[in-house]
mmCIF file of C-alpha atoms and ligand atoms in Angstrom:
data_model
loop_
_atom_site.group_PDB
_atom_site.id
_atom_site.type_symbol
_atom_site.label_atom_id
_atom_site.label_comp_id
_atom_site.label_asym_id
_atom_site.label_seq_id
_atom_site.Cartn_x
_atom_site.Cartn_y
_atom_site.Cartn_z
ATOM 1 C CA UNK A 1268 -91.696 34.927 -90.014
ATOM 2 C CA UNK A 1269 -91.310 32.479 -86.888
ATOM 3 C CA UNK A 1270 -94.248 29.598 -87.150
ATOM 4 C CA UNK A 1271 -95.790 29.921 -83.661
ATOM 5 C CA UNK A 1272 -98.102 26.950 -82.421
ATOM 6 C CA UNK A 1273 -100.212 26.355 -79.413
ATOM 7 C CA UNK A 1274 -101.047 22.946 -78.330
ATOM 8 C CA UNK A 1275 -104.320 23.097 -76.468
ATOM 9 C CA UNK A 1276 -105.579 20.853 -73.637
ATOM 10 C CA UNK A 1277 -106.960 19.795 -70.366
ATOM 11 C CA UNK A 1278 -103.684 18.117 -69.343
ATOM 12 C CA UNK A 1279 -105.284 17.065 -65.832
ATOM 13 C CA UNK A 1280 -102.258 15.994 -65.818
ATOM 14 C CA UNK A 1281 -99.840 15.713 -68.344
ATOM 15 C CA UNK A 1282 -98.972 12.003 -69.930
ATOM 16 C CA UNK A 1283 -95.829 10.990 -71.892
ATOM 17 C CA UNK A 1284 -98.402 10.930 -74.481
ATOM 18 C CA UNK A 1285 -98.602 15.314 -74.231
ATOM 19 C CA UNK A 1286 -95.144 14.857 -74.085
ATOM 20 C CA UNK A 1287 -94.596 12.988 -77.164
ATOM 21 C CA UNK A 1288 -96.358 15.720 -78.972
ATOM 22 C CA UNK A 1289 -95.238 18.765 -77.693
ATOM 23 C CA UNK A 1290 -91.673 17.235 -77.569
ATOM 24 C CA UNK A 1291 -92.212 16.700 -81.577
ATOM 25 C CA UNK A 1292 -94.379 19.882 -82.388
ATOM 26 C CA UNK A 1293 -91.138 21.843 -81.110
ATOM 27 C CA UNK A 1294 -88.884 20.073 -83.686
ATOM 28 C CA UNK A 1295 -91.148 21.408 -86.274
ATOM 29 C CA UNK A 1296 -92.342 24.702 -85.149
ATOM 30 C CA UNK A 1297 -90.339 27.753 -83.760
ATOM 31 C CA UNK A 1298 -92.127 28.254 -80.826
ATOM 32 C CA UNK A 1299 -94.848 26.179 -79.276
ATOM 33 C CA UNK A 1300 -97.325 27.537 -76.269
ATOM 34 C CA UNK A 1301 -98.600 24.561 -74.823
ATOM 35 C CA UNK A 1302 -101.899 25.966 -73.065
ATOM 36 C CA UNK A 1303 -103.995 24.996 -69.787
ATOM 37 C CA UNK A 1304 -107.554 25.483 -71.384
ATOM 38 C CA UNK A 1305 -110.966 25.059 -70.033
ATOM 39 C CA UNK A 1306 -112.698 22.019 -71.039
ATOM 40 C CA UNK A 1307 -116.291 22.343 -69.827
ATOM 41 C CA UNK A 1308 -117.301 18.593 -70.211
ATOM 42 C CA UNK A 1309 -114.411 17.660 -67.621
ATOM 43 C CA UNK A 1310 -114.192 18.053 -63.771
ATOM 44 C CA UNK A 1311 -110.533 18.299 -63.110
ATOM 45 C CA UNK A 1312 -108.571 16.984 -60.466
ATOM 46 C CA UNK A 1313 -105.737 19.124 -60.825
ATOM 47 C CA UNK A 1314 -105.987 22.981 -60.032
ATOM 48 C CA UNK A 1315 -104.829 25.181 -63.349
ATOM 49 C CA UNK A 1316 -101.844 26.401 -61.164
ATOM 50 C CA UNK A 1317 -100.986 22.754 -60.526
ATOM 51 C CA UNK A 1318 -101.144 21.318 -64.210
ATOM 52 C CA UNK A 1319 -99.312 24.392 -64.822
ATOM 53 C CA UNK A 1320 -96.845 23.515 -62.692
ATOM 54 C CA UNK A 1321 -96.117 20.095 -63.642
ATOM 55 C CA UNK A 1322 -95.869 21.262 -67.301
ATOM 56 C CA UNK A 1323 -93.336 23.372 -67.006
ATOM 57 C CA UNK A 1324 -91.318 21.028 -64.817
ATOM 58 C CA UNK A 1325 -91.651 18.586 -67.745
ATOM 59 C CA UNK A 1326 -90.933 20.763 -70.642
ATOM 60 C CA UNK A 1327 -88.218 22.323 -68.570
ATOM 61 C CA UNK A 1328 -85.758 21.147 -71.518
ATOM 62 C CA UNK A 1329 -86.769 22.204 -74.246
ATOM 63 C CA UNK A 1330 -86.122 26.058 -74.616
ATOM 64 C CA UNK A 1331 -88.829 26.669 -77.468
ATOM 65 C CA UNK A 1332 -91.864 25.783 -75.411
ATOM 66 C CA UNK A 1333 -93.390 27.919 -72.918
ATOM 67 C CA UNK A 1334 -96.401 27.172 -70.949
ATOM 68 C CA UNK A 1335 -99.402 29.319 -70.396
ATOM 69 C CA UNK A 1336 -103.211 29.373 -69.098
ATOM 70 C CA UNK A 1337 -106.440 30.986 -70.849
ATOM 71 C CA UNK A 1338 -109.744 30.792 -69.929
ATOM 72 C CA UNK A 1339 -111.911 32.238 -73.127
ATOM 73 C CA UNK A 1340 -111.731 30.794 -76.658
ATOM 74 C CA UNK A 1341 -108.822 28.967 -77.814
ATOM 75 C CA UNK A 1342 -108.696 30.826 -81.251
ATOM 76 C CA UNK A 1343 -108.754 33.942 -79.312
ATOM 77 C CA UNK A 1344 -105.470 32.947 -77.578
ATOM 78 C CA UNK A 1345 -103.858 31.971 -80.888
ATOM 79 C CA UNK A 1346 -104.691 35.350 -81.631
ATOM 80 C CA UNK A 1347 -102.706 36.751 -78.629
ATOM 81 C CA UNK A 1348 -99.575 35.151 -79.157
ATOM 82 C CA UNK A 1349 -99.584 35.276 -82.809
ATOM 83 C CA UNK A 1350 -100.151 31.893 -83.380
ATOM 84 C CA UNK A 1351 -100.942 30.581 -86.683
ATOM 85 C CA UNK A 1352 -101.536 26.755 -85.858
ATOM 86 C CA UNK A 1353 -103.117 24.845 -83.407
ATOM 87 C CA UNK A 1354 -101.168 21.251 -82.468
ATOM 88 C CA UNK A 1355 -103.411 18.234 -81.497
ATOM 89 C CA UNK A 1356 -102.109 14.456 -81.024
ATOM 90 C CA UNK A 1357 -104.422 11.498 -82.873
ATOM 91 C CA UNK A 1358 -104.265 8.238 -81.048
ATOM 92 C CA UNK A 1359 -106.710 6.374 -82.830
ATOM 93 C CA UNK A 1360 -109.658 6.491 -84.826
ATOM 94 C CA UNK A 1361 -111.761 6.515 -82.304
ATOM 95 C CA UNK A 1362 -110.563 10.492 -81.344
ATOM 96 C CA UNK A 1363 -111.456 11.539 -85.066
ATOM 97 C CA UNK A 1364 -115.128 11.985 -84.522
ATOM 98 C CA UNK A 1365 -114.125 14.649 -81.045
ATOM 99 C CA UNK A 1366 -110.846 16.282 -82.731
ATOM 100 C CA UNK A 1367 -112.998 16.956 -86.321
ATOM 101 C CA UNK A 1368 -115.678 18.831 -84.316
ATOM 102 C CA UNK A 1369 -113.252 20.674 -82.336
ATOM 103 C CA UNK A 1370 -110.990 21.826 -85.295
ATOM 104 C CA UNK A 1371 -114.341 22.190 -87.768
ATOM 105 C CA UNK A 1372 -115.200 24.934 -84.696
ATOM 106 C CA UNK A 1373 -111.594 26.709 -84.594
ATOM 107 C CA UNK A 1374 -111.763 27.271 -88.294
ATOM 108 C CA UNK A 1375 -115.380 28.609 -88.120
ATOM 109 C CA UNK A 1376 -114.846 31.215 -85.338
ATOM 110 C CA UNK A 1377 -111.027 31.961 -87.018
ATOM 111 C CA UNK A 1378 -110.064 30.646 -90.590
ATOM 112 C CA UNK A 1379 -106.810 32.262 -90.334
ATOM 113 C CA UNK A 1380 -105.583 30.001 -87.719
ATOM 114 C CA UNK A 1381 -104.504 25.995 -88.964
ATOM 115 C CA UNK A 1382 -104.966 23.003 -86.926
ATOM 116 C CA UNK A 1383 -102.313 20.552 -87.494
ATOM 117 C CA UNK A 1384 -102.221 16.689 -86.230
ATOM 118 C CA UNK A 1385 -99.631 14.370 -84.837
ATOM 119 C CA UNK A 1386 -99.908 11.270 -84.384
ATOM 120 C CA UNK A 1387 -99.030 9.842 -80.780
ATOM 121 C CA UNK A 1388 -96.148 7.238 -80.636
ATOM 122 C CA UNK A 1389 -97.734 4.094 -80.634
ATOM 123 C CA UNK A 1390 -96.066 3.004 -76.878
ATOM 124 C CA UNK A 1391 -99.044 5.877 -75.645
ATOM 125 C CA UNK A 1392 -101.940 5.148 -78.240
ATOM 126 C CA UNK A 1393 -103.850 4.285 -75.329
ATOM 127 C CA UNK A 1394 -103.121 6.838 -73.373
ATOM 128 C CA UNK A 1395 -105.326 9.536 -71.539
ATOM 129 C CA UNK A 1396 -105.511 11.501 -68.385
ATOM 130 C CA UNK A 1397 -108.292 10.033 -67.748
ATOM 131 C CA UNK A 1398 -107.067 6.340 -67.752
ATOM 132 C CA UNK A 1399 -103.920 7.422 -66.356
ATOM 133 C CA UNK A 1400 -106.210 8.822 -62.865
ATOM 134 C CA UNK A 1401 -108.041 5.894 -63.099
ATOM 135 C CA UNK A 1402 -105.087 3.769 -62.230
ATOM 136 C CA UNK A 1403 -103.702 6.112 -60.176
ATOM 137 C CA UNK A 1404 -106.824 6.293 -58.368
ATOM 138 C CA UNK A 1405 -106.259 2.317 -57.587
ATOM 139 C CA UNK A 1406 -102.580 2.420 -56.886
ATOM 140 C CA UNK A 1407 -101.752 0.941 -60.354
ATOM 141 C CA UNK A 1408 -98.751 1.191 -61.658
ATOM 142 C CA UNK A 1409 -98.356 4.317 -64.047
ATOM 143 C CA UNK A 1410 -94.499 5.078 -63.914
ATOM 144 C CA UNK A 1411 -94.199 4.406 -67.410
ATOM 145 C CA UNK A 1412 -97.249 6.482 -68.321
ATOM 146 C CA UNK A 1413 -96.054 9.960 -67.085
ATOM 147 C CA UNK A 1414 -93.301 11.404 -65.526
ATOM 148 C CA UNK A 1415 -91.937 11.138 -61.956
ATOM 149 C CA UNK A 1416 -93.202 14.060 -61.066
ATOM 150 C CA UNK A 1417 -96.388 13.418 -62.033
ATOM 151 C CA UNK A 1418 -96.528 10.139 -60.798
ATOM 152 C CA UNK A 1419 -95.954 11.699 -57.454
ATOM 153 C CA UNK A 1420 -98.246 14.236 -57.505
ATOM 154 C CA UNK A 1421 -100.721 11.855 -58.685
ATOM 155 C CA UNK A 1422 -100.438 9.777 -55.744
ATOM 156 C CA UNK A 1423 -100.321 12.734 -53.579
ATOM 157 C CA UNK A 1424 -103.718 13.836 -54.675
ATOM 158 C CA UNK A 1425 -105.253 10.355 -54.366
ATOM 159 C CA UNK A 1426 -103.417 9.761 -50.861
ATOM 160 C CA UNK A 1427 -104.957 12.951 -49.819
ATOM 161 C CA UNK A 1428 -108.933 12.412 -51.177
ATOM 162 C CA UNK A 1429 -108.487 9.085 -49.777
ATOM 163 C CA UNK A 1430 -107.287 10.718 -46.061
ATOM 164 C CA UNK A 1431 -110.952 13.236 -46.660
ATOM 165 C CA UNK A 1432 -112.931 10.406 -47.026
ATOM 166 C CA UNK A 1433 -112.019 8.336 -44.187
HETATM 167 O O1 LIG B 217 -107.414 17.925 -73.609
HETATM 168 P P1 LIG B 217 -108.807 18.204 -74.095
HETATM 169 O O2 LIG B 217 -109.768 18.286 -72.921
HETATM 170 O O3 LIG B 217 -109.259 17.243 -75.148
HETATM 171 O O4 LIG B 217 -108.765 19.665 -74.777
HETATM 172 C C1 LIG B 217 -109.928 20.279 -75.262
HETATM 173 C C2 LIG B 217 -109.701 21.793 -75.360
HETATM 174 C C3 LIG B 217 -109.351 22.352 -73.989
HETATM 175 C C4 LIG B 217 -108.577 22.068 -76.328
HETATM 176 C C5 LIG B 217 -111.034 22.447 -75.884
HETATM 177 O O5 LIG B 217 -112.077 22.124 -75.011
HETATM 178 C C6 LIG B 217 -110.897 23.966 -76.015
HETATM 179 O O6 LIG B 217 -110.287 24.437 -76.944
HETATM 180 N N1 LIG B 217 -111.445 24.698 -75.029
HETATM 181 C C7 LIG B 217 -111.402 26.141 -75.020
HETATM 182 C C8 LIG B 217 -112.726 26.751 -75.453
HETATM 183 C C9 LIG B 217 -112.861 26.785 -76.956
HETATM 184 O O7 LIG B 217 -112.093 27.401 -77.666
HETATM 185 N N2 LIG B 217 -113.883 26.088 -77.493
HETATM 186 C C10 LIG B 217 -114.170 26.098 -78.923
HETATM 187 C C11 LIG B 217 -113.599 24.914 -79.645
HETATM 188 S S1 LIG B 217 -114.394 23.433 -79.107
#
């Protein structure tokens, strides 16, 4: 039986630190569906289509990850593609607290389906979306943070909010 995974996130956008992961996870699983879910704690900047996007430009490479949106439960997904694990990066300790509620949820609305951890390289233990836009946001320097494309993109959006504004 193939091992199917889906790694689950916001990825608004994508950071060498997803990267790292999914780039790993697909060494160890057959097939990995990385997954554009809804967090409702975060306001994205990126539309779904658009983080979409820019993941599959990135993952272009490697043939045993495809990338996909859903916009109910993640267990419920898992469910759909016949998933059996879920695929989460640890940075530091400081995530534990977040990522043990998250996964003690998954297990409680499906037990069937196993949440497995990475740890992120540590070049990206720092690392976040969040921080990443933050720069971005500034006109720091983030080319060795994510990809070109997303570098470009990033700048794009920020160029463009900036043109709204003014
Ligand atoms: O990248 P993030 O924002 O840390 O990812 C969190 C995410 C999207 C994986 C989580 O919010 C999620 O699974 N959302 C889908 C809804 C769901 O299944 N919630 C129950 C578990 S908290």
């Amino acid at each position: 039986m193939a091992s199917i995974a889906v790694c689950p996130g916001s990825f608004d956008p994508i950071t060498y630190g997803h990267l790292d992961i999914i780039r790993r996870g697909a060494r160890v699983f057959d097939k990995v569906y990385v997954v554009v879910l809804n967090n409702s704690a975060k306001n994205p900047l990126f539309t779904v289509e658009e983080r979409i996007q820019l993941i599959k430009e990135v993952t272009k490479e490697i043939p045993n990850v495809m990338v996909d949106q859903f916009s109910g439960l993640l267990v419920e997904y898992a469910k759909t593609v016949k998933a059996t694990a879920i695929l989460r990066g640890l940075r530091a300790v400081s995530d534990f607290e977040y990522e043990m509620q998250i996964t003690s949820m998954n297990r409680f609305l499906n037990d069937d389906v196993e949440t497995f951890f990475m740890m992120t390289n540590n070049q990206y233990s720092f690392l976040s979306s969040s921080i990443v836009k933050e720069a971005a946001k500034y006109n720091g320097n983030i080319k060795e943070l994510v990809p070109p494309i997303v570098e470009k993109e990033l700048m794009r959006k920020f160029s463009n909010l900036r043109k709204q504004k003014s």
